[in-house]
Amino acid sequence: MADLRQDCRSGIGENQSIDGLRGLTPVPVPPSGKHEGGVHLAKLATMTSTDYKGSDSQPMKSVGLNAIQRTPTQLSSYDGSTLSELRSEEVPRGGEGEDSPKPQSFDQSSSPIWTTQRYKEVFSPNVSRDGTSRMHRFSLYETASRYYLVGGDVMDSRFRVLKIDRTAEDTVLNITEDEIVYTKSEMNQLLNTVDDGNKSTGGLKLKCSTWGLLGFIRFTGAYYMLLITKRSQVAVLGGHYIYQIDGTELVPLARPSSIRLKVDRHPEEARFIAILSNLDLSRSFYFSYSYDVTRTLQHNMIHERQNLQQVHPQPAQHNVNKMFVWNHHLLKPAVGNMKNIWDWCLPIIHGFIDQATISTYGRTVYITIIARRSRFFAGARFLKRGANDLGYVANDVETEQIVSEMLTTSFHAPGPKPYASPNYTSYVQHRGSIPLHWTQDNAGVSPKPDIELNLIDPFYSAAALHFDNLFERYGSPIFALNLVKARERTPRESKLLDEYTNAIAYLNQFLPEDDKIIYRHWDMSRASKSRDQDVIGTLEAIAEDVMRTTGFFHNGESQTDTLRLQTGVSRTNCIDCLDRTNAAQFVIGKRALGHQLHALGVISDTSIDYDTDAVNLFTHMYHDHGDTIAIQYGGSHLVNTMETYRKINQWTSHSRDMVESFKRYYNNSFLDGQRQEAYNLFLGNYIFAQGQPMLWDLSTDYYLHHAHPRAWSGKQRKSYIDWFTSDFLRKQDMPAVTAPPATSTSEQPICFDDYWLEYYRPLALSSFQKIFSFRMNSTLRYIPARSTQEGRYDLSPFRLRAGLDQEVPDKREGIRKGETISESQYEDSADVSSMPSSPLLLYGSQANQIRSQSPRKVKLSFKGGATDKPQVLITVNTEARERPSKPDFAPPDKSVMAQWTLDQFVDNSLDPSMTKSEAEEYERYVSHPLNLPLVVSTDIPDDPEAELLDYINSVTLAELSMPYSSEEDMADYEDFLRVSDNPLTVTEADAPKKRYKAYRQWLKGKSLFKQQRVDA
């Protein structure tokens, strides 16, 4: 605090302001001379320039705080403001929190007194509680020598300041953290005081506004600060929003003059920045202010219950899983310089997050998928394979699906029973490369390089460390599903199959009987190409075994039957852990979804059929999940999707699979090296040091991801027999529900969970279009609007929507044998052979039937004169030989038509169908010419047709009297008809004419006609 006062020694002027913060209203000083934060304003007011200098050690003009003090009359009128005046001030800037991607700067205006007094007992002037230390919006100000990061809470009523020195040495990060919590009026005074203290060097300027601080990073010179400039909401859990990073900014801490000097002397600095820019932080990076996205829901609920049992609770952010914190390297410089690092810096994860809703007759069920990618041994596809010597595997992704019913918003049950709501369930899966030492060399042109086992370890140390880590994270047992190929012409994947099977057998012989690794191998690739194997059916059986083995998490009280814990995890792998793995995880997740919905009381059974709205929504979510994971690791989308393994939509998916295979090959061959360098630099695997080779000069990054040989040899090795940790095998228990301490300041849930302020945004003006819950994807979007209006559509999201038996209003129904289309009877009939050729209303199976019959078997009858409305009668002899009938195939829309097989295409081409509306339209087309009267005079008939009257009334006498052309048009027409004596000679006067211009273009090789796209 003393350092912060050092910048405020000159006081505040009445009309002084800073850029972006205009129109400051004078704020009264409390009678005690001390605000809630503990800063003695009376002491600052008495300071002069002789004992208080500016931040740059230059004497400043003394302006006391008495210059802004109001008279007693003004002070009393301010404190006694009317309710209407306070309402005009008390609405914070909370509206942009719903959908605004860019943050706004600190609004320097008088803070609402009513809001401050309302939460005076809840918020404390120190930062010992989680409710006051959590900030959601930041503004970065700069002077010539320092940065000031001002953070505000979600209500925009409490603020804190972080000061960063810009004059320190390159290797030193000097940060001063102010632990005082300020009100808006106090922050106004503080910023204006700093502005006055730095007038001689340019004052205080607004650098940027940001949503959060990711940390600090250094290459060859000074430090940089990485800020979040754009965000978007992607999910909400328990009233806590989860955001995706849409934009970042790298701010140098050094002065601009020194930065230019460093770049000139060290050109490597610019190259390091360019390498870091290859990592797109605006895609698939997520964070939350109040929910720990690095942990599973089950772990968070257990931790929060244990936290309430302690005397001094610890915020949830202090218990992050460092395995999934991707900005861990950026947070290291701040650890030794900041006391409360999680109050300012946000942990981010890399992976995938999506949320959608299932609407069941008014009941809303949320489905949330969270995929967390490990930062250990992270990299591109062919550059990171297998496992390193620490047991971390490549493409390590933890996938969690949370199914919750939003009867209440928070994690709490009535009572109050904190973190005991029975409306939340979750299931966790894991994918990762085969935990062996193996690689693939992609230096050649082969899209599938040979697989090499680099190290044959008889004790399988890497696999032992990996499974011990899984025991620590998820408990036991572990269901290992291996989907690699078993039979190949040239052994590739089968090499790893034998070695991995031996590793599991070796490790299992030392585990207790109940904790052994359950190993299942199945050649999914061969089964998908076989006609006699059911891929989905086999995966469904495996999924049911997985659910019986691991279970799922269902929150609730310990004394009730609703509480369940997931013990163990399903680990799935193929060779890349992409296509086959994502399909298998989808089937397991679909099976878990049925159990979760059954536990919530939404469905009566634990299984859900395919081709329902709920499963279609879940399929799209997992498809996006698989595409995102595939892009991060392989460089392209999924090559084989669920449609491939379900053997539907083969024609359209075949070309797509080829394109994605080529994209994956191109990225693996040419772009993976750049992505790997960006990963190594951002994650801190490579740190610049004098005398060491540059990152781009390394021939391999093997030593960046494996332990140092000297450090590894000095440690005591783990036993080859007792390779596991016994404590990790113990069953986890859920702590009992503990009520919050019965004190005056903690009766409200805001003291231990501020979901109310974050989700409902009190005093903030908002609209339904801006609220995330109303904008997310839902099963309601799968329901056609026309079907609901006619009342023929089952609104249940669990109703089967198969293409063959789905009832839709526009279902194509052909006319069957023996049926006639007629509105009246006709007397006159004629043989078709003697009739002049005219169109017949033939469709469906009748067309083929008529082809095989004699023409005399079909009768076409008419009745009425030329002016009567004719009727068409088609009669078919049903005694003729018939083709074998087949069920009508009437696809309701183009999406179902795209899933036709070749046989269905041929059958529907030879035996087309027609809807009733199309038949009526064709009938009108046939009868319309016969309905027009013969015009023999200008007199209007006594009973004219409506169409004739419309035509006659549309032509007026004024239009008939108007000349057809003007004099100018006639002159142009005469010039066009005039032909010269020598028409082949082109003169200068002919150059502007259009036809000669086209001729000149033709001489240059261009076509005389416009090239238009031909629709396929």
mmCIF file of C-alpha atoms in Angstrom, residues 675-874:
data_model
loop_
_atom_site.group_PDB
_atom_site.id
_atom_site.type_symbol
_atom_site.label_atom_id
_atom_site.label_comp_id
_atom_site.label_asym_id
_atom_site.label_seq_id
_atom_site.Cartn_x
_atom_site.Cartn_y
_atom_site.Cartn_z
ATOM 1 C CA ARG A 675 2.642 -26.344 -34.151
ATOM 2 C CA GLN A 676 5.072 -28.423 -32.105
ATOM 3 C CA GLU A 677 7.431 -25.469 -31.683
ATOM 4 C CA ALA A 678 4.525 -23.294 -30.526
ATOM 5 C CA TYR A 679 3.482 -25.964 -28.004
ATOM 6 C CA ASN A 680 7.006 -26.283 -26.645
ATOM 7 C CA LEU A 681 7.386 -22.525 -26.241
ATOM 8 C CA PHE A 682 3.986 -21.837 -24.669
ATOM 9 C CA LEU A 683 4.082 -24.800 -22.287
ATOM 10 C CA GLY A 684 7.613 -24.020 -21.125
ATOM 11 C CA ASN A 685 9.171 -27.181 -22.486
ATOM 12 C CA TYR A 686 11.788 -24.938 -24.066
ATOM 13 C CA ILE A 687 13.206 -21.961 -22.130
ATOM 14 C CA PHE A 688 15.790 -19.694 -23.705
ATOM 15 C CA ALA A 689 19.226 -19.704 -22.072
ATOM 16 C CA GLN A 690 22.500 -18.141 -23.130
ATOM 17 C CA GLY A 691 24.841 -20.599 -24.775
ATOM 18 C CA GLN A 692 22.041 -23.093 -25.548
ATOM 19 C CA PRO A 693 20.759 -23.816 -29.077
ATOM 20 C CA MET A 694 17.701 -21.978 -30.307
ATOM 21 C CA LEU A 695 14.360 -23.705 -30.508
ATOM 22 C CA TRP A 696 14.374 -23.755 -34.307
ATOM 23 C CA ASP A 697 17.888 -25.228 -34.376
ATOM 24 C CA LEU A 698 16.935 -28.385 -32.452
ATOM 25 C CA SER A 699 16.929 -31.505 -34.569
ATOM 26 C CA THR A 700 14.520 -33.178 -32.122
ATOM 27 C CA ASP A 701 12.556 -32.196 -29.049
ATOM 28 C CA TYR A 702 13.012 -35.577 -27.386
ATOM 29 C CA TYR A 703 14.956 -34.128 -24.465
ATOM 30 C CA LEU A 704 12.342 -31.426 -23.911
ATOM 31 C CA HIS A 705 9.657 -33.981 -23.043
ATOM 32 C CA HIS A 706 11.674 -36.589 -21.184
ATOM 33 C CA ALA A 707 13.345 -36.407 -17.825
ATOM 34 C CA HIS A 708 16.962 -35.367 -17.630
ATOM 35 C CA PRO A 709 19.128 -38.496 -17.471
ATOM 36 C CA ARG A 710 21.166 -37.215 -14.523
ATOM 37 C CA ALA A 711 18.096 -36.226 -12.539
ATOM 38 C CA TRP A 712 16.450 -39.538 -13.348
ATOM 39 C CA SER A 713 19.441 -41.608 -12.290
ATOM 40 C CA GLY A 714 19.700 -39.836 -8.961
ATOM 41 C CA LYS A 715 16.218 -40.733 -7.847
ATOM 42 C CA GLN A 716 15.304 -43.973 -6.211
ATOM 43 C CA ARG A 717 13.442 -46.161 -8.652
ATOM 44 C CA LYS A 718 10.075 -47.552 -7.821
ATOM 45 C CA SER A 719 9.717 -51.230 -7.177
ATOM 46 C CA TYR A 720 8.987 -53.311 -10.249
ATOM 47 C CA ILE A 721 6.562 -55.393 -8.188
ATOM 48 C CA ASP A 722 4.859 -52.751 -6.052
ATOM 49 C CA TRP A 723 4.558 -50.393 -9.002
ATOM 50 C CA PHE A 724 1.228 -48.954 -7.812
ATOM 51 C CA THR A 725 0.331 -46.757 -4.840
ATOM 52 C CA SER A 726 -1.962 -48.540 -2.425
ATOM 53 C CA ASP A 727 -3.673 -45.334 -1.279
ATOM 54 C CA PHE A 728 -4.916 -44.694 -4.791
ATOM 55 C CA LEU A 729 -6.828 -47.984 -4.787
ATOM 56 C CA ARG A 730 -8.979 -47.074 -1.827
ATOM 57 C CA LYS A 731 -12.619 -46.352 -2.462
ATOM 58 C CA GLN A 732 -13.483 -42.671 -2.300
ATOM 59 C CA ASP A 733 -16.205 -41.508 0.054
ATOM 60 C CA MET A 734 -18.423 -38.470 -0.248
ATOM 61 C CA PRO A 735 -18.238 -36.195 2.823
ATOM 62 C CA ALA A 736 -21.450 -35.570 4.674
ATOM 63 C CA VAL A 737 -23.425 -32.425 3.985
ATOM 64 C CA THR A 738 -22.282 -29.644 6.295
ATOM 65 C CA ALA A 739 -24.369 -26.554 6.866
ATOM 66 C CA PRO A 740 -22.515 -23.242 6.620
ATOM 67 C CA PRO A 741 -21.423 -21.608 9.873
ATOM 68 C CA ALA A 742 -24.368 -19.915 11.568
ATOM 69 C CA THR A 743 -22.981 -16.378 11.683
ATOM 70 C CA SER A 744 -24.511 -13.096 10.641
ATOM 71 C CA THR A 745 -22.217 -12.764 7.657
ATOM 72 C CA SER A 746 -22.501 -16.272 6.264
ATOM 73 C CA GLU A 747 -26.216 -16.982 6.303
ATOM 74 C CA GLN A 748 -26.376 -16.190 2.603
ATOM 75 C CA PRO A 749 -24.912 -18.575 0.015
ATOM 76 C CA ILE A 750 -22.876 -15.718 -1.441
ATOM 77 C CA CYS A 751 -20.284 -16.242 1.291
ATOM 78 C CA PHE A 752 -19.215 -19.637 -0.072
ATOM 79 C CA ASP A 753 -20.724 -19.607 -3.588
ATOM 80 C CA ASP A 754 -21.526 -16.412 -5.479
ATOM 81 C CA TYR A 755 -23.536 -18.086 -8.238
ATOM 82 C CA TRP A 756 -26.437 -15.701 -7.551
ATOM 83 C CA LEU A 757 -24.482 -12.611 -8.518
ATOM 84 C CA GLU A 758 -22.812 -14.241 -11.512
ATOM 85 C CA TYR A 759 -25.872 -15.901 -13.044
ATOM 86 C CA TYR A 760 -28.789 -13.638 -12.161
ATOM 87 C CA ARG A 761 -26.849 -10.351 -12.275
ATOM 88 C CA PRO A 762 -28.914 -8.296 -9.805
ATOM 89 C CA LEU A 763 -29.614 -4.708 -10.879
ATOM 90 C CA ALA A 764 -28.357 -5.440 -14.397
ATOM 91 C CA LEU A 765 -30.559 -4.743 -17.392
ATOM 92 C CA SER A 766 -30.696 -7.713 -19.752
ATOM 93 C CA SER A 767 -32.910 -9.430 -22.321
ATOM 94 C CA PHE A 768 -33.747 -12.991 -23.277
ATOM 95 C CA GLN A 769 -31.825 -12.699 -26.527
ATOM 96 C CA LYS A 770 -28.653 -11.979 -24.580
ATOM 97 C CA ILE A 771 -29.011 -14.709 -21.967
ATOM 98 C CA PHE A 772 -26.959 -17.776 -22.816
ATOM 99 C CA SER A 773 -29.538 -20.264 -21.553
ATOM 100 C CA PHE A 774 -32.025 -19.115 -24.183
ATOM 101 C CA ARG A 775 -29.524 -19.244 -27.035
ATOM 102 C CA MET A 776 -28.040 -22.710 -26.654
ATOM 103 C CA ASN A 777 -28.857 -25.629 -28.909
ATOM 104 C CA SER A 778 -31.882 -27.741 -28.025
ATOM 105 C CA THR A 779 -33.887 -30.719 -29.227
ATOM 106 C CA LEU A 780 -36.723 -28.306 -30.016
ATOM 107 C CA ARG A 781 -34.832 -27.288 -33.140
ATOM 108 C CA TYR A 782 -35.264 -30.793 -34.543
ATOM 109 C CA ILE A 783 -39.056 -30.457 -34.573
ATOM 110 C CA PRO A 784 -40.512 -29.162 -37.862
ATOM 111 C CA ALA A 785 -42.817 -26.198 -37.319
ATOM 112 C CA ARG A 786 -45.468 -27.400 -39.772
ATOM 113 C CA SER A 787 -45.807 -30.715 -37.973
ATOM 114 C CA THR A 788 -46.456 -29.079 -34.615
ATOM 115 C CA GLN A 789 -49.141 -26.837 -36.066
ATOM 116 C CA GLU A 790 -51.100 -29.776 -37.406
ATOM 117 C CA GLY A 791 -50.696 -31.732 -34.172
ATOM 118 C CA ARG A 792 -49.367 -34.902 -35.809
ATOM 119 C CA TYR A 793 -45.872 -34.845 -34.328
ATOM 120 C CA ASP A 794 -44.828 -36.539 -31.114
ATOM 121 C CA LEU A 795 -42.836 -33.909 -29.208
ATOM 122 C CA SER A 796 -40.982 -36.435 -27.085
ATOM 123 C CA PRO A 797 -37.223 -36.283 -27.737
ATOM 124 C CA PHE A 798 -37.066 -40.041 -27.138
ATOM 125 C CA ARG A 799 -39.479 -40.963 -29.952
ATOM 126 C CA LEU A 800 -37.878 -42.881 -32.805
ATOM 127 C CA ARG A 801 -37.597 -40.739 -35.946
ATOM 128 C CA ALA A 802 -36.795 -43.481 -38.469
ATOM 129 C CA GLY A 803 -37.149 -42.518 -42.105
ATOM 130 C CA LEU A 804 -39.397 -45.504 -42.963
ATOM 131 C CA ASP A 805 -42.044 -45.047 -40.304
ATOM 132 C CA GLN A 806 -41.879 -41.398 -39.412
ATOM 133 C CA GLU A 807 -45.224 -39.679 -39.782
ATOM 134 C CA VAL A 808 -44.982 -36.239 -41.322
ATOM 135 C CA PRO A 809 -47.702 -34.098 -42.919
ATOM 136 C CA ASP A 810 -46.166 -34.174 -46.406
ATOM 137 C CA LYS A 811 -45.644 -37.889 -46.623
ATOM 138 C CA ARG A 812 -45.792 -38.982 -50.248
ATOM 139 C CA GLU A 813 -48.769 -41.238 -50.774
ATOM 140 C CA GLY A 814 -49.283 -42.697 -54.232
ATOM 141 C CA ILE A 815 -52.620 -43.724 -55.703
ATOM 142 C CA ARG A 816 -53.163 -47.418 -55.343
ATOM 143 C CA LYS A 817 -54.669 -49.801 -57.841
ATOM 144 C CA GLY A 818 -58.350 -49.370 -58.422
ATOM 145 C CA GLU A 819 -58.457 -45.774 -57.114
ATOM 146 C CA THR A 820 -59.715 -42.907 -59.278
ATOM 147 C CA ILE A 821 -59.244 -39.181 -59.145
ATOM 148 C CA SER A 822 -62.638 -37.762 -59.962
ATOM 149 C CA GLU A 823 -65.026 -35.076 -58.781
ATOM 150 C CA SER A 824 -67.987 -36.042 -60.947
ATOM 151 C CA GLN A 825 -69.116 -38.842 -63.223
ATOM 152 C CA TYR A 826 -68.654 -38.731 -66.945
ATOM 153 C CA GLU A 827 -70.803 -40.281 -69.657
ATOM 154 C CA ASP A 828 -68.658 -39.909 -72.708
ATOM 155 C CA SER A 829 -65.702 -42.219 -72.886
ATOM 156 C CA ALA A 830 -63.150 -42.981 -75.508
ATOM 157 C CA ASP A 831 -60.444 -45.479 -76.096
ATOM 158 C CA VAL A 832 -56.987 -44.223 -75.371
ATOM 159 C CA SER A 833 -55.731 -45.513 -78.694
ATOM 160 C CA SER A 834 -58.210 -43.310 -80.572
ATOM 161 C CA MET A 835 -57.635 -40.202 -78.467
ATOM 162 C CA PRO A 836 -55.121 -37.547 -79.466
ATOM 163 C CA SER A 837 -51.947 -37.591 -77.460
ATOM 164 C CA SER A 838 -52.399 -35.710 -74.190
ATOM 165 C CA PRO A 839 -50.769 -35.909 -70.741
ATOM 166 C CA LEU A 840 -52.079 -38.534 -68.373
ATOM 167 C CA LEU A 841 -52.085 -38.403 -64.594
ATOM 168 C CA LEU A 842 -50.000 -41.506 -63.919
ATOM 169 C CA TYR A 843 -47.712 -42.006 -60.965
ATOM 170 C CA GLY A 844 -46.629 -44.532 -58.370
ATOM 171 C CA SER A 845 -46.941 -48.202 -59.204
ATOM 172 C CA GLN A 846 -49.618 -47.436 -61.846
ATOM 173 C CA ALA A 847 -47.051 -46.198 -64.338
ATOM 174 C CA ASN A 848 -45.268 -49.545 -64.436
ATOM 175 C CA GLN A 849 -48.552 -51.375 -64.484
ATOM 176 C CA ILE A 850 -49.876 -49.462 -67.468
ATOM 177 C CA ARG A 851 -46.669 -50.132 -69.414
ATOM 178 C CA SER A 852 -47.304 -53.857 -69.168
ATOM 179 C CA GLN A 853 -50.980 -53.638 -70.151
ATOM 180 C CA SER A 854 -52.686 -53.221 -73.487
ATOM 181 C CA PRO A 855 -53.586 -49.646 -74.321
ATOM 182 C CA ARG A 856 -57.257 -50.666 -74.625
ATOM 183 C CA LYS A 857 -57.281 -51.600 -70.927
ATOM 184 C CA VAL A 858 -56.931 -47.939 -69.880
ATOM 185 C CA LYS A 859 -59.895 -45.640 -70.291
ATOM 186 C CA LEU A 860 -59.792 -41.833 -70.225
ATOM 187 C CA SER A 861 -63.154 -40.071 -69.970
ATOM 188 C CA PHE A 862 -64.221 -36.398 -70.202
ATOM 189 C CA LYS A 863 -67.508 -34.625 -69.642
ATOM 190 C CA GLY A 864 -68.664 -31.090 -70.307
ATOM 191 C CA GLY A 865 -68.391 -28.538 -73.047
ATOM 192 C CA ALA A 866 -65.611 -26.174 -73.875
ATOM 193 C CA THR A 867 -66.510 -23.759 -71.094
ATOM 194 C CA ASP A 868 -67.299 -26.334 -68.410
ATOM 195 C CA LYS A 869 -64.691 -27.301 -65.912
ATOM 196 C CA PRO A 870 -63.391 -30.622 -67.237
ATOM 197 C CA GLN A 871 -62.685 -33.589 -65.043
ATOM 198 C CA VAL A 872 -60.195 -36.341 -65.692
ATOM 199 C CA LEU A 873 -60.961 -39.966 -64.935
ATOM 200 C CA ILE A 874 -58.274 -42.630 -65.108
#
